[in-house]
Short mmCIF file of C-alpha atoms and ligand atoms in Angstrom, two decimals:
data_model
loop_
_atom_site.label_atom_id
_atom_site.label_comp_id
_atom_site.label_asym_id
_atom_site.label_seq_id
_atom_site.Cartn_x
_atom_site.Cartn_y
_atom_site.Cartn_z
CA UNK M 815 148.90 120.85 84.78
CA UNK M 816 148.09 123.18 81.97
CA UNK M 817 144.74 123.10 80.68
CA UNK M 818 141.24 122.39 82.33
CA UNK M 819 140.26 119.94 84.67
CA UNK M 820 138.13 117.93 82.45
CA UNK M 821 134.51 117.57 84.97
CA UNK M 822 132.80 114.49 84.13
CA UNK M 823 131.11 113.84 87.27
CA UNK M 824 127.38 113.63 87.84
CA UNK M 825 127.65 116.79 89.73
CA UNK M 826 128.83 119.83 89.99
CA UNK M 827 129.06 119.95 86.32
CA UNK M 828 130.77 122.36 83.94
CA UNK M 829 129.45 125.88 84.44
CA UNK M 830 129.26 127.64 80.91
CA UNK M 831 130.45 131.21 80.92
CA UNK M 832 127.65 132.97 80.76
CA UNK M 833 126.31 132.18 84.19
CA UNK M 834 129.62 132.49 85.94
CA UNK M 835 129.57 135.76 84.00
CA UNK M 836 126.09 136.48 85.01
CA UNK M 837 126.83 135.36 89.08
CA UNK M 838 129.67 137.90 89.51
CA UNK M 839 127.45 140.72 90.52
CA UNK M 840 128.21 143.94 93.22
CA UNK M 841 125.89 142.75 96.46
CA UNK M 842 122.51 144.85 96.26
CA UNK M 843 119.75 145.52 98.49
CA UNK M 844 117.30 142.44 98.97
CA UNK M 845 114.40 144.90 100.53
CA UNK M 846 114.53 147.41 97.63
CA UNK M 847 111.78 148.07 95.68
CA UNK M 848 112.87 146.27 92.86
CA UNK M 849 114.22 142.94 94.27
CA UNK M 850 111.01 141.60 93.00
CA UNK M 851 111.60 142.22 89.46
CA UNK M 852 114.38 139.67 89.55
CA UNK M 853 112.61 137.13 91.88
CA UNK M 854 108.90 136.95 90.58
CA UNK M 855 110.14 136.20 86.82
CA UNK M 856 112.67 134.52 87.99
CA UNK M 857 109.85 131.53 90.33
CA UNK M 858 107.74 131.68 87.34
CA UNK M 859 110.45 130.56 84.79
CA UNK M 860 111.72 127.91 86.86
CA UNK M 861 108.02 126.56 87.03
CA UNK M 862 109.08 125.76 83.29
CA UNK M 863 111.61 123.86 83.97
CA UNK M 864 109.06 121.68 86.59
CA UNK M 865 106.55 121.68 84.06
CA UNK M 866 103.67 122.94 86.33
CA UNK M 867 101.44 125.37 85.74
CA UNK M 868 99.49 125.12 88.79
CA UNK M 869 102.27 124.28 90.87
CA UNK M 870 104.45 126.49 92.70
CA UNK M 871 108.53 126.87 92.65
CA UNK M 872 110.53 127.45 95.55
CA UNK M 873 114.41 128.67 95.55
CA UNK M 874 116.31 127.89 98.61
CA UNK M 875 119.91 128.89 99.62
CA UNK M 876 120.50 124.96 100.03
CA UNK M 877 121.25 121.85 98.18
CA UNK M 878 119.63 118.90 96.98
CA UNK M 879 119.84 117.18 100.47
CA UNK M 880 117.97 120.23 101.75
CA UNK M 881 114.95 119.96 99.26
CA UNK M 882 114.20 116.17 100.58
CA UNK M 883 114.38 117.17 104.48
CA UNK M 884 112.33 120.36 102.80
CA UNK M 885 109.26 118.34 101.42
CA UNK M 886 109.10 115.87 104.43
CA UNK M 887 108.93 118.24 107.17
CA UNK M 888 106.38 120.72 105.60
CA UNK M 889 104.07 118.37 104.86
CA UNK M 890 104.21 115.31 106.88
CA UNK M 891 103.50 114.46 110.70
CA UNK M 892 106.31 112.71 112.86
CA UNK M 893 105.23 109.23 112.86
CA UNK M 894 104.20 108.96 109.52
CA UNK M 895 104.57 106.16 107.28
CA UNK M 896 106.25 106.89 103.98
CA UNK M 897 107.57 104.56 101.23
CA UNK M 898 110.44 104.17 99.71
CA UNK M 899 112.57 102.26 97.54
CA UNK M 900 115.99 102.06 98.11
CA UNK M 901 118.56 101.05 94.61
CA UNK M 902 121.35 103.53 94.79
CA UNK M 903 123.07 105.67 97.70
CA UNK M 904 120.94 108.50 97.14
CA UNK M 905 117.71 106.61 97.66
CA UNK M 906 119.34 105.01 100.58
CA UNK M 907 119.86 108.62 102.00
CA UNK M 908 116.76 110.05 101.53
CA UNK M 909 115.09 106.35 103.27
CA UNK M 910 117.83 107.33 106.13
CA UNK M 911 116.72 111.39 106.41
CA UNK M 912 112.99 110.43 107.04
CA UNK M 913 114.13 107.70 109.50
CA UNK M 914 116.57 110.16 111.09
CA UNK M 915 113.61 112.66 111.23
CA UNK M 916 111.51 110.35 112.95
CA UNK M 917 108.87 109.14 109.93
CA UNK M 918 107.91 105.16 110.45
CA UNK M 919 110.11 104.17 106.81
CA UNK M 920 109.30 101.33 104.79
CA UNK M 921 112.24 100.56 102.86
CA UNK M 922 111.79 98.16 99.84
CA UNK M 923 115.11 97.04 99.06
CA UNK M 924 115.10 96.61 95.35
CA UNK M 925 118.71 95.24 92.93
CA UNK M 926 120.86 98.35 92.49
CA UNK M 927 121.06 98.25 88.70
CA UNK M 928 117.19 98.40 88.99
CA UNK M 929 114.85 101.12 89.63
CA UNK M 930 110.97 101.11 91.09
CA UNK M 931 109.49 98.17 90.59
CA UNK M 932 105.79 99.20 89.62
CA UNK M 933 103.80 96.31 89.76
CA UNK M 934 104.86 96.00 93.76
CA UNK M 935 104.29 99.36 94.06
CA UNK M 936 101.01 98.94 92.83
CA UNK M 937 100.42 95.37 94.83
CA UNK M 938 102.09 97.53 97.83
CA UNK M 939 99.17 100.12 97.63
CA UNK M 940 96.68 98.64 97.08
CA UNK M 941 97.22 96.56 100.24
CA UNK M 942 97.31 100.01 102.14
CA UNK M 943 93.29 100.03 102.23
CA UNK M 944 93.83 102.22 105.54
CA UNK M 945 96.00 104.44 103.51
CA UNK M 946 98.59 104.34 106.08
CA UNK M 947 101.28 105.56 103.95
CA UNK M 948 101.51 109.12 103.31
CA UNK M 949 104.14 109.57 100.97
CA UNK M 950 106.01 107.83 98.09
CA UNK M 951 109.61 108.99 97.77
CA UNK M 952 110.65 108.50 94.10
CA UNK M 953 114.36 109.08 93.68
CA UNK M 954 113.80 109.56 89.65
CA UNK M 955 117.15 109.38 89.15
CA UNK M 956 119.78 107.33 90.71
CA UNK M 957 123.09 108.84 90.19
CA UNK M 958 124.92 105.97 91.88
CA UNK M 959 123.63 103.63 89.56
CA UNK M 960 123.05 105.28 86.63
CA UNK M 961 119.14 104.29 86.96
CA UNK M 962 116.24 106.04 85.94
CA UNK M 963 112.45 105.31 87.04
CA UNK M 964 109.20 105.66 85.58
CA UNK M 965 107.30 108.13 87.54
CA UNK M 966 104.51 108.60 84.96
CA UNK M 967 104.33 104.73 86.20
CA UNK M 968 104.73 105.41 89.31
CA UNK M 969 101.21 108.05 89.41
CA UNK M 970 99.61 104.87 87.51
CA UNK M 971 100.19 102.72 89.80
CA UNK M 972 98.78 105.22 92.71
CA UNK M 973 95.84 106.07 90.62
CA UNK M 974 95.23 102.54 89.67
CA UNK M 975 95.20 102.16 93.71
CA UNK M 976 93.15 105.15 94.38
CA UNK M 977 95.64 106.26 97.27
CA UNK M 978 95.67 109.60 98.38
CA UNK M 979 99.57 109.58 99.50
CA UNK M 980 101.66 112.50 98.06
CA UNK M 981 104.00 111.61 95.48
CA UNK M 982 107.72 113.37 96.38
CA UNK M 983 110.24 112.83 93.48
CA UNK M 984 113.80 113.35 93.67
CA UNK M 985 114.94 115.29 90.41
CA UNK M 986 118.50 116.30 91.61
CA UNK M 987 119.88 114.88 88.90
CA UNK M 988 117.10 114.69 86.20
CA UNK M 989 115.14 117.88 86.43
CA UNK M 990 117.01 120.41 83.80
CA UNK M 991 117.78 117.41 82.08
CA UNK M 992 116.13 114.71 81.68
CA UNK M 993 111.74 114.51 80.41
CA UNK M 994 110.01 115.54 83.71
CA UNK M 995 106.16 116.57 84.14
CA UNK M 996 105.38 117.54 87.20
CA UNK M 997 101.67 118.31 86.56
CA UNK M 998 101.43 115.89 83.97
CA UNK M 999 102.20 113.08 86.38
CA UNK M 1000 100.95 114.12 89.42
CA UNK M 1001 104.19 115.12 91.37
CA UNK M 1002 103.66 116.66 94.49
CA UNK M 1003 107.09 117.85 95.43
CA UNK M 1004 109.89 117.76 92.90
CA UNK M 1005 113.13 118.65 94.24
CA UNK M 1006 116.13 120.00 92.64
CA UNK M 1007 119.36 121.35 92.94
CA UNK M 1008 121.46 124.00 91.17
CA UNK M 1009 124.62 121.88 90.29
CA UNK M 1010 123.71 119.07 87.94
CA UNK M 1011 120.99 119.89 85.20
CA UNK M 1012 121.23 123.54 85.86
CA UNK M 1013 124.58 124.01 85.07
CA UNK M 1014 125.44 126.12 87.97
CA UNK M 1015 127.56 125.62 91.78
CA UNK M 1016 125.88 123.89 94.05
CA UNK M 1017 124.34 125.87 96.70
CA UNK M 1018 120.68 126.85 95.15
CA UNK M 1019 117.83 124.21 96.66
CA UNK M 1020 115.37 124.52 93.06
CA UNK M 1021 111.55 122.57 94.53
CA UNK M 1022 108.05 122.69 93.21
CA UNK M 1023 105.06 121.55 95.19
CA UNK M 1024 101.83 120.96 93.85
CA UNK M 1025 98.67 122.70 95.45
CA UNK M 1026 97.97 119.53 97.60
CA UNK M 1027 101.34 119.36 98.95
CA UNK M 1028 101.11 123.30 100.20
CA UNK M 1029 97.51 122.79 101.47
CA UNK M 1030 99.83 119.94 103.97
CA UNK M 1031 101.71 122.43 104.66
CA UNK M 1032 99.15 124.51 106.58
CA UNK M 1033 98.72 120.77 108.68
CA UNK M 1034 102.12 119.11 108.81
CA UNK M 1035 103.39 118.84 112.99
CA UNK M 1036 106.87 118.35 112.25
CA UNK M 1037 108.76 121.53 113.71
CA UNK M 1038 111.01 123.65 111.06
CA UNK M 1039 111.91 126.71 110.82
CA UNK M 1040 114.49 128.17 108.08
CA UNK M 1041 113.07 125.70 105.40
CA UNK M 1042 109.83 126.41 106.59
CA UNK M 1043 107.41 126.78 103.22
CA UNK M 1044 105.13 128.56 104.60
CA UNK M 1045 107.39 131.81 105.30
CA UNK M 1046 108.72 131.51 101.84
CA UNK M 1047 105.20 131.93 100.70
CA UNK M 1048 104.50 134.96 102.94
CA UNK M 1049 107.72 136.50 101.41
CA UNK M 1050 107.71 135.25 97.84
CA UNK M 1051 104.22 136.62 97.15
CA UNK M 1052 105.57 139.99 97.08
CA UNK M 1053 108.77 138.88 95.54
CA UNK M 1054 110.96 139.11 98.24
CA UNK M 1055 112.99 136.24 100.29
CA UNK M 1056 112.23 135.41 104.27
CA UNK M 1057 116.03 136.05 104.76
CA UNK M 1058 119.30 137.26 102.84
CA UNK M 1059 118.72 135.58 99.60
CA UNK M 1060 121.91 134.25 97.55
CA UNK M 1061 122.15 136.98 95.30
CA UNK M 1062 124.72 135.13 92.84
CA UNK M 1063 122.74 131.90 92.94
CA UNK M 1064 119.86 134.36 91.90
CA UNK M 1065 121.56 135.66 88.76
CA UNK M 1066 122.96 132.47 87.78
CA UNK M 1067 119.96 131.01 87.43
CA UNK M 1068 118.07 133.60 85.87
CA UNK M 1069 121.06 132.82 83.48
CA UNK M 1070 120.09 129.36 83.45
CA UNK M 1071 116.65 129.45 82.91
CA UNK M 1072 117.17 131.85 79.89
CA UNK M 1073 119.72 129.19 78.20
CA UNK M 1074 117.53 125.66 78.99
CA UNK M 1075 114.51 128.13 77.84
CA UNK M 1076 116.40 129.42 74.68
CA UNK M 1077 117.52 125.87 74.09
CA UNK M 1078 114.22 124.55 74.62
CA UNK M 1079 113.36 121.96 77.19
CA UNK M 1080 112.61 119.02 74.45
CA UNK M 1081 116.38 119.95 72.85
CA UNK M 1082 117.95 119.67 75.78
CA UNK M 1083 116.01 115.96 76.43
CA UNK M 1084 117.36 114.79 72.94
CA UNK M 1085 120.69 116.34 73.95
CA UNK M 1086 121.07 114.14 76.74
CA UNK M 1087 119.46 111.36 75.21
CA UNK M 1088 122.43 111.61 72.65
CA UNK M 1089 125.50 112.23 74.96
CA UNK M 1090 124.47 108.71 77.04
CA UNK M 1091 123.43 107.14 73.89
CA UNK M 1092 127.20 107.70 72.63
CA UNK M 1093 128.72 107.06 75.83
CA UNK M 1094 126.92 103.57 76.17
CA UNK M 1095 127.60 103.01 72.61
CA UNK M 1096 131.60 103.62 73.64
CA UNK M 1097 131.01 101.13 77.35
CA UNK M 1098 130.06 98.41 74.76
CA UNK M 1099 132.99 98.14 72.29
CA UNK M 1100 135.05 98.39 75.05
CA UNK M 1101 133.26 94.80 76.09
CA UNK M 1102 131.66 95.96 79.55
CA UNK M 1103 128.72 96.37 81.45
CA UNK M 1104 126.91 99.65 82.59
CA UNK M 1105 125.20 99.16 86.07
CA UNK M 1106 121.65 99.80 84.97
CA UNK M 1107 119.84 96.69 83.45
CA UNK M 1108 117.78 97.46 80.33
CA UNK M 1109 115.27 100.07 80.15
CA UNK M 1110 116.57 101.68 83.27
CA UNK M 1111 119.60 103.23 81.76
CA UNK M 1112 120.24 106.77 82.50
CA UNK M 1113 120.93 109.63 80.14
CA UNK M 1114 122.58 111.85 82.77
CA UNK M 1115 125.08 109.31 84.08
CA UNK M 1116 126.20 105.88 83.25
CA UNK M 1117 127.78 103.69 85.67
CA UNK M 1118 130.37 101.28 84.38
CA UNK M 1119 131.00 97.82 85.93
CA UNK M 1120 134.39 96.94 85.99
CA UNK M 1121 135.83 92.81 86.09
CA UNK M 1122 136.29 91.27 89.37
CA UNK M 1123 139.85 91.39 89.19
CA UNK M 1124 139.44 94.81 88.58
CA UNK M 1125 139.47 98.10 91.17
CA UNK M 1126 137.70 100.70 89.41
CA UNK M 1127 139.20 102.97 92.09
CA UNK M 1128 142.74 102.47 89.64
CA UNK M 1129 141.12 103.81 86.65
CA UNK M 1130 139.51 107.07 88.26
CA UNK M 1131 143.12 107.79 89.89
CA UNK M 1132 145.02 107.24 86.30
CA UNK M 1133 142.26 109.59 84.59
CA UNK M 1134 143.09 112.31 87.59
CA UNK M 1135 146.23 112.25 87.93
CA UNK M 1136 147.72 111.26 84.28
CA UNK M 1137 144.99 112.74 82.36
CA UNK M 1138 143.49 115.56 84.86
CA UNK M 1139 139.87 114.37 84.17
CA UNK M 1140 137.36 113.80 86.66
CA UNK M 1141 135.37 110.73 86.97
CA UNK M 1142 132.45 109.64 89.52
CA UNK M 1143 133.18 106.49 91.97
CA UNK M 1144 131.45 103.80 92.94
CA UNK M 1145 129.33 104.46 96.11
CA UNK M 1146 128.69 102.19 99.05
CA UNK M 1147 127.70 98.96 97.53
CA UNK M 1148 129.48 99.71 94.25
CA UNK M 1149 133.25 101.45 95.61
CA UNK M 1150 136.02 99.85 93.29
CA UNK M 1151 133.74 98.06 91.19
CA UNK M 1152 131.85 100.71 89.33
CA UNK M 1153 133.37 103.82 87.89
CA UNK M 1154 130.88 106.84 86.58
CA UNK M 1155 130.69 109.26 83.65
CA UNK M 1156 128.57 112.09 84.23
CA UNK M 1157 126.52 113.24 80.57
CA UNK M 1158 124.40 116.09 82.33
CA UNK M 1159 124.68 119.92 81.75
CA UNK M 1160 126.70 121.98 79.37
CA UNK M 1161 127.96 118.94 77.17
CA UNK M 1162 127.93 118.38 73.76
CA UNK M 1163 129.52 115.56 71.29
CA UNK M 1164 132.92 116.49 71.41
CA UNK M 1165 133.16 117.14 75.60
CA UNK M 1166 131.70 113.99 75.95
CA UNK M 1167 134.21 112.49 73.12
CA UNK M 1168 137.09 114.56 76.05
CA UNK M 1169 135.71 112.20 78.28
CA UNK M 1170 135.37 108.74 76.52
CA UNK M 1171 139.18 109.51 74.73
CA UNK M 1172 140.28 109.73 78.35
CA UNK M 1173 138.48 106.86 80.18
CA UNK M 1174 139.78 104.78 77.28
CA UNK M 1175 143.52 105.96 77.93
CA UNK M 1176 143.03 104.90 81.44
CA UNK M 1177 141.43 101.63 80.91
CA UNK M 1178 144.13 101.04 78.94
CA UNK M 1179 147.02 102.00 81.38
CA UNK M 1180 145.01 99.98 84.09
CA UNK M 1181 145.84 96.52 81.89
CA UNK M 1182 141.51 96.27 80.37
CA UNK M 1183 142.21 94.43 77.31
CA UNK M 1184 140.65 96.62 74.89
CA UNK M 1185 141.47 98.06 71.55
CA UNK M 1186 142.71 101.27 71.77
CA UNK M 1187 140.20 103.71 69.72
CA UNK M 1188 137.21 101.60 70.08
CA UNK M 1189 134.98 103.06 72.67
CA UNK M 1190 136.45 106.73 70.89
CA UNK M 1191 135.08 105.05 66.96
CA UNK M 1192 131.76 103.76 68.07
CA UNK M 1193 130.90 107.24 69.84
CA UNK M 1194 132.50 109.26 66.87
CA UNK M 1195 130.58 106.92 64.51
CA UNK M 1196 127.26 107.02 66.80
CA UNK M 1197 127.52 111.08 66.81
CA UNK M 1198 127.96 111.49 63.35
CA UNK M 1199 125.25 109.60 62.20
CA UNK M 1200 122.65 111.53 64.65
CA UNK M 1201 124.16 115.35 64.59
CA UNK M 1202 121.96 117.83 63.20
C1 PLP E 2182 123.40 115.02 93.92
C2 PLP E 2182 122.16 114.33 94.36
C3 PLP E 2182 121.57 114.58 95.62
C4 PLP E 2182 122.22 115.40 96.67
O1 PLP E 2182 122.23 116.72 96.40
P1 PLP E 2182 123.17 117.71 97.21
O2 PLP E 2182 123.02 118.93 96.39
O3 PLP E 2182 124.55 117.14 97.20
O4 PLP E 2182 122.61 117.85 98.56
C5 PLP E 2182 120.37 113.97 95.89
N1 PLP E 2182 119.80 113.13 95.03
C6 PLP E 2182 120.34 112.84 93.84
C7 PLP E 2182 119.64 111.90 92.94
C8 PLP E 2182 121.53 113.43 93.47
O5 PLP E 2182 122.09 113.14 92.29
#
């Protein structure tokens, strides 16, 4: 089919030109001595991005998946009790890594449309007078849903309980993109990934731990070895890597980090902010209903709810194959009755218009009774009123 395949998934997402430019690089030596000149700027920038200053940032030649087994096992002890609440497959998966791993998990199974409840949180903690639970594992954002959480609430309601328990947050799919302060609100590991908010293919494991989280380190039994923290520390000092690094992933993100930086970090926020706003704006005048329930909606992805007599599966395989654009599924709990439109990354009015044009040619092919051009007017209307 001539043309691009038109990427709105909540992950990969489009990479711009510049940092596929910028990734295809001739191989060069990793021990030389000026490796560090790339790497040393390069962990500083990204603390940016984290918004800690007296945190540290980590790149790993890993994904997303990588980063949660990443902060568990360098800081916690087999046995442990850590926290969780699952809404969305991805919280589900992290809750089923620790168990895998062998951490005692206390899942709170919470409506998946919702996100952390704080005011159980906060009963939940403050119950813990032992302080039996070592961790809370945010998922910030939860792509399946389309859900975002408060984690400036969520360091309330641990202060509010005085609990010492590190505070791990999920930021695969908001971190690049969506308002995060690590050292603002307390985050003890944020974790990352290169193919959502960063603009770039997957394959780079982005993390920041606070100073508390690598003073665990130094104490945590679990056994690891190639995501070990510890030997990225001995090796990142002096700006090298404990193994082959991923060169490419390297230079694409030095890319990226110039480009979110250039951009700046509060632009690309309102950017977001904008692309779901239109997008939801679109899901209405079409008559129906985004997964996440109000004040949970997120500005990376929205999940769309389709009618009972309805298999969102149908509309995802009309935009593919008639249209050759890319939509996200339902997952687990939501297949066939949820389809998703990724907003994160290198988007702006008129992608995102690509993207609600083409949903609304499917919708229409799959028998919704909407009026054609109404999703397409309310976004055009919505974006015109709020360009700069
Ligand atoms: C994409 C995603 C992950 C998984 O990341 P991988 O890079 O696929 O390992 C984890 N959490 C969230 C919230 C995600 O969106």
């Amino acid at each position: 089919m001539a043309g691009r395949n038109h990427l709105y998934i909540p992950g990969p997402t489009n990479v711009p030109n510049e940092i596929l430019n910028a990734m295809h690089i001739p191989m060069e030596d990793h021990r030389s001595p000026v490796f560090p000149k790339l790497l040393t700027p390069l962990l500083q920038d990204l603390k940016k991005i984290f918004r800690t200053e007296t945190g540290q940032a980590f790149v790993f030649p890993a994904t997303g998946t990588a980063g949660w087994e990443i902060a568990l096992t360098n800081t916690l002890n087999p046995g442990d009790k850590v926290l969780i609440y699952r809404f969305g497959q991805f919280s589900h998966l992290w809750g089923e890594m620790a168990r895998r791993l062998g951490l005692d998990v206390e899942i709170h199974q919470e409506t998946w449309g919702k996100g952390i409840p704080l005011d159980r949180l906060e009963a939940r903690l403050k119950e813990d007078t032992q302080h039996e639970i070592k961790a809370v594992l945010a998922t910030h954002n939860e792509t399946a849903t389309g859900v975002t959480s408060d984690i400036a609430g969520v360091r309330k309601a641990l202060d509010a309980s005085i609990h010492p328990a590190l505070l791990f947050v999920d930021g695969v799919s908001s971190i690049a993109s969506l308002d995060f302060r690590m050292d603002e609100w307390g985050v003890d590991g944020a974790i990352s990934g290169s193919q959502k908010g960063f603009m770039m293919p997957a394959g780079g494991a982005f993390l920041a731990f606070s100073q508390k989280a690598l003073k665990a380190t130094e104490t945590a039994t679990f056994p690891r070895c190639f995501l070990d923290l510890r030997d990225q520390m001995t090796s990142n000092k002096d700006g090298y890597t404990p193994y082959t690094p991923a060169l490419p992933i390297l230079y694409g993100l030095r890319k990226a980090l110039d480009m979110l930086l250039e951009e700046g970090l509060e632009n690309v926020y309102a950017r977001h902010f904008r692309l779901a706003e239109g997008t939801r704006k679109a899901v209405a005048a079409w008559g129906l209903k985004i997964c996440a329930q109000p004040g949970f909606e997120s500005d990376t992805v929205t999940a769309i709810m389709v009618p009972e007599d309805k298999d969102a599966r149908d509309v995802i395989s009309t935009a593919f194959n008639k249209y050759n654009i890319s939509l996200g599924g339902g997952l687990s709990e939501l297949a066939g009755k949820a389809f998703r439109i990724g907003h994160v990354g290198d988007m702006n009015d008129v992608s995102m218009l690509g993207a609600i044009a083409g949903v609304e040619m499917a919708l229409l092919d799959t028998g919704f009774d909407i009026i054609p051009g109404s999703g397409v007017a309310a976004a055009i209307e919505y974006y015109r009123a709020t360009a700069k």
